[in-house]
Amino acid sequence: EPNAAANEVIEGDGDMKVKKENLVIVYSDLDTVWLKDPFKYIQTELFGSNNKGGTQLKQQPNYDILAAVDDHNYNNVTDYYCTGYLAIAQTPASFAFLSQWEKGLQTNPQLNQPLFNSLLRSEEIPDIRHGGLGESEFPPGRLYFDEWEKLGGASNKLMKKKTMVVHNNYIIGHDAKKRKISGAWFVDEKITQMRDELIYC
């Protein structure tokens, strides 16, 4: 929930030995499958490819919020975002957005994703800088489990070669989701290390 993300940044953790303004939040639904390390990609998208050793902290991020793209033409919205995978930089604009999103959800708690998309494009927070995560790297389930599968053979493998995190939002029902992603997870020490570098640097 957006208020949980906001509280994590604003309140912080008393055991953290870092300044709260250095944090980047990566929010992920539970029905995502992480196939590759996504943190270096996110770091590059937010701060550029030439940042090493924490130098990204000396400059403003390129975006306040990055989100997975669910569709390219939904309700007349180009790049309709999915709230199942978000990267949020700690900026005044992202704080303002999370606050407004939370306020809206208190009235309409079931309109999570529509409210997210409409608020990003409203005049309430005109300075918010948002962008989509790469579709090949962060595909929705519709592409990964259906459209790319229909391509078959080498084409299917080529499309999935870049995939880092796939959202299992195309499958309906807990048991069906579980069967679809069973055995698909891959986590190693490098991913844990990259996560720590992104969050704690």
XYZ file of C-alpha atoms in Angstrom:
201
model
C 0.000 0.000 0.000
C 1.292 3.513 -0.706
C 1.013 4.597 2.927
C 3.275 1.707 3.947
C 5.871 2.809 1.403
C 5.609 6.412 2.538
C 5.932 5.469 6.200
C 9.005 3.363 5.494
C 10.758 6.348 3.970
C 9.493 8.997 6.357
C 9.815 7.039 9.594
C 12.821 4.970 8.608
C 14.358 2.223 10.727
C 16.140 3.070 13.950
C 18.765 0.408 13.229
C 19.713 1.850 9.849
C 23.151 3.409 9.719
C 22.294 5.516 6.683
C 20.565 8.803 6.108
C 16.914 8.430 5.200
C 17.261 10.748 2.215
C 19.502 8.150 0.532
C 16.785 5.516 0.277
C 15.110 4.235 -2.864
C 12.010 2.102 -2.352
C 11.356 -0.877 -4.588
C 7.781 -2.086 -4.121
C 6.821 -5.478 -5.524
C 3.614 -7.497 -5.429
C 3.944 -11.016 -4.064
C 2.921 -12.557 -7.394
C 6.056 -11.431 -9.185
C 8.879 -13.723 -10.245
C 12.408 -12.343 -10.085
C 14.434 -14.073 -12.781
C 17.423 -11.718 -12.840
C 18.940 -9.014 -10.661
C 16.848 -5.853 -11.315
C 18.681 -3.435 -9.043
C 21.484 -2.317 -11.339
C 18.897 -1.620 -14.040
C 16.800 0.462 -11.630
C 19.868 2.322 -10.417
C 20.830 3.175 -13.991
C 17.332 4.330 -14.912
C 17.120 6.557 -11.846
C 20.635 7.981 -11.720
C 22.325 7.221 -15.031
C 24.906 4.696 -16.159
C 28.039 6.566 -15.075
C 27.352 6.533 -11.344
C 29.620 4.330 -9.293
C 30.440 4.114 -5.648
C 27.342 5.956 -4.501
C 27.900 9.100 -6.578
C 24.212 9.000 -7.575
C 23.478 10.482 -4.155
C 25.103 13.740 -5.262
C 22.543 14.372 -7.984
C 18.813 14.429 -8.409
C 17.258 11.257 -9.820
C 15.941 11.282 -13.371
C 12.516 10.187 -12.122
C 10.476 10.406 -8.965
C 8.631 7.173 -9.742
C 9.264 4.320 -12.158
C 6.537 1.740 -12.722
C 5.987 -1.401 -14.748
C 3.826 -0.836 -17.834
C 0.633 -2.887 -18.000
C -0.719 -1.636 -21.326
C 0.073 0.944 -24.005
C -3.485 2.045 -24.681
C -5.843 1.461 -21.779
C -8.678 3.939 -21.207
C -6.931 6.255 -23.678
C -3.789 6.295 -21.515
C -0.437 5.688 -23.154
C 1.809 3.614 -20.895
C -0.833 2.610 -18.363
C 1.179 1.705 -15.284
C 0.875 -1.374 -13.107
C 1.184 -0.789 -9.360
C 2.557 -4.293 -8.871
C 6.142 -3.126 -9.362
C 7.370 0.366 -8.476
C 10.698 2.111 -7.871
C 10.257 5.287 -5.848
C 13.006 7.857 -5.315
C 12.795 9.940 -2.168
C 11.855 13.376 -3.486
C 9.340 16.058 -2.452
C 7.241 15.158 -5.491
C 7.129 11.449 -4.650
C 6.181 12.249 -1.044
C 3.383 14.513 -2.244
C 2.192 11.844 -4.648
C 2.156 9.063 -2.044
C 0.222 11.312 0.315
C -2.405 12.115 -2.327
C -2.608 8.478 -3.419
C -3.189 7.343 0.151
C -5.852 10.004 0.639
C -7.667 8.868 -2.487
C -7.522 5.207 -1.485
C -9.184 5.964 1.826
C -12.272 6.865 -0.189
C -11.920 4.259 -2.951
C -9.665 1.437 -1.674
C -10.457 -0.826 -4.642
C -9.278 1.720 -7.214
C -5.580 1.328 -6.493
C -4.219 1.196 -10.041
C -6.714 3.521 -11.781
C -6.161 6.145 -9.096
C -2.385 5.770 -9.388
C -2.498 6.412 -13.129
C -4.988 9.264 -13.041
C -3.222 11.049 -10.186
C 0.167 10.864 -11.913
C -1.310 12.673 -14.887
C -3.427 15.170 -12.957
C -2.616 18.791 -12.138
C -2.499 18.069 -8.403
C 1.218 17.254 -8.563
C 2.402 18.931 -11.785
C 6.112 18.421 -11.124
C 6.007 14.632 -10.685
C 8.463 12.904 -13.018
C 7.329 9.402 -13.874
C 8.355 6.795 -16.389
C 7.846 3.200 -17.394
C 10.205 0.356 -16.674
C 11.312 -1.537 -19.767
C 8.650 -3.882 -21.059
C 11.187 -6.555 -21.980
C 12.760 -6.365 -18.523
C 9.509 -6.073 -16.526
C 6.757 -7.626 -18.658
C 3.169 -8.054 -17.520
C 1.847 -11.595 -17.374
C -0.237 -10.932 -20.474
C 2.951 -10.706 -22.535
C 5.129 -13.255 -20.774
C 2.597 -16.043 -20.315
C 0.406 -15.503 -23.359
C 1.492 -13.280 -26.239
C 5.171 -14.226 -26.164
C 4.296 -17.894 -25.668
C 2.208 -17.774 -28.840
C 5.283 -16.669 -30.771
C 6.909 -19.969 -29.897
C 10.425 -21.238 -30.462
C 13.323 -18.822 -30.896
C 11.076 -15.738 -30.938
C 9.657 -16.578 -27.532
C 13.131 -17.165 -26.096
C 14.423 -13.941 -27.611
C 11.627 -11.873 -26.087
C 12.189 -13.420 -22.654
C 15.968 -13.165 -22.724
C 15.999 -9.710 -21.072
C 13.285 -10.422 -18.526
C 14.237 -9.574 -14.949
C 10.894 -9.530 -13.143
C 7.611 -10.854 -14.509
C 4.311 -9.999 -12.870
C 1.923 -12.924 -12.673
C -1.088 -10.615 -12.998
C -2.465 -12.382 -16.060
C -3.374 -15.507 -14.097
C -6.470 -15.321 -11.889
C -6.698 -17.109 -8.547
C -4.144 -17.958 -5.856
C -3.756 -21.649 -6.716
C -3.447 -20.977 -10.438
C -0.806 -18.308 -9.831
C 1.119 -20.652 -7.552
C 1.141 -23.445 -10.139
C 2.284 -21.070 -12.866
C 5.311 -19.730 -11.022
C 6.253 -22.833 -9.023
C 9.985 -23.394 -9.291
C 10.568 -20.216 -11.299
C 12.328 -18.175 -8.616
C 16.067 -17.635 -8.772
C 17.893 -15.755 -6.027
C 21.617 -15.731 -5.333
C 24.110 -13.762 -3.258
C 24.751 -11.262 -6.048
C 21.106 -10.181 -6.064
C 21.161 -9.700 -2.290
C 24.385 -7.714 -2.557
C 23.042 -5.481 -5.328
C 19.864 -4.869 -3.317
C 21.925 -3.739 -0.344
C 24.088 -1.467 -2.503
C 21.026 0.233 -3.988
C 19.211 0.673 -0.686
C 22.077 1.471 1.656
C 24.608 3.321 -0.501
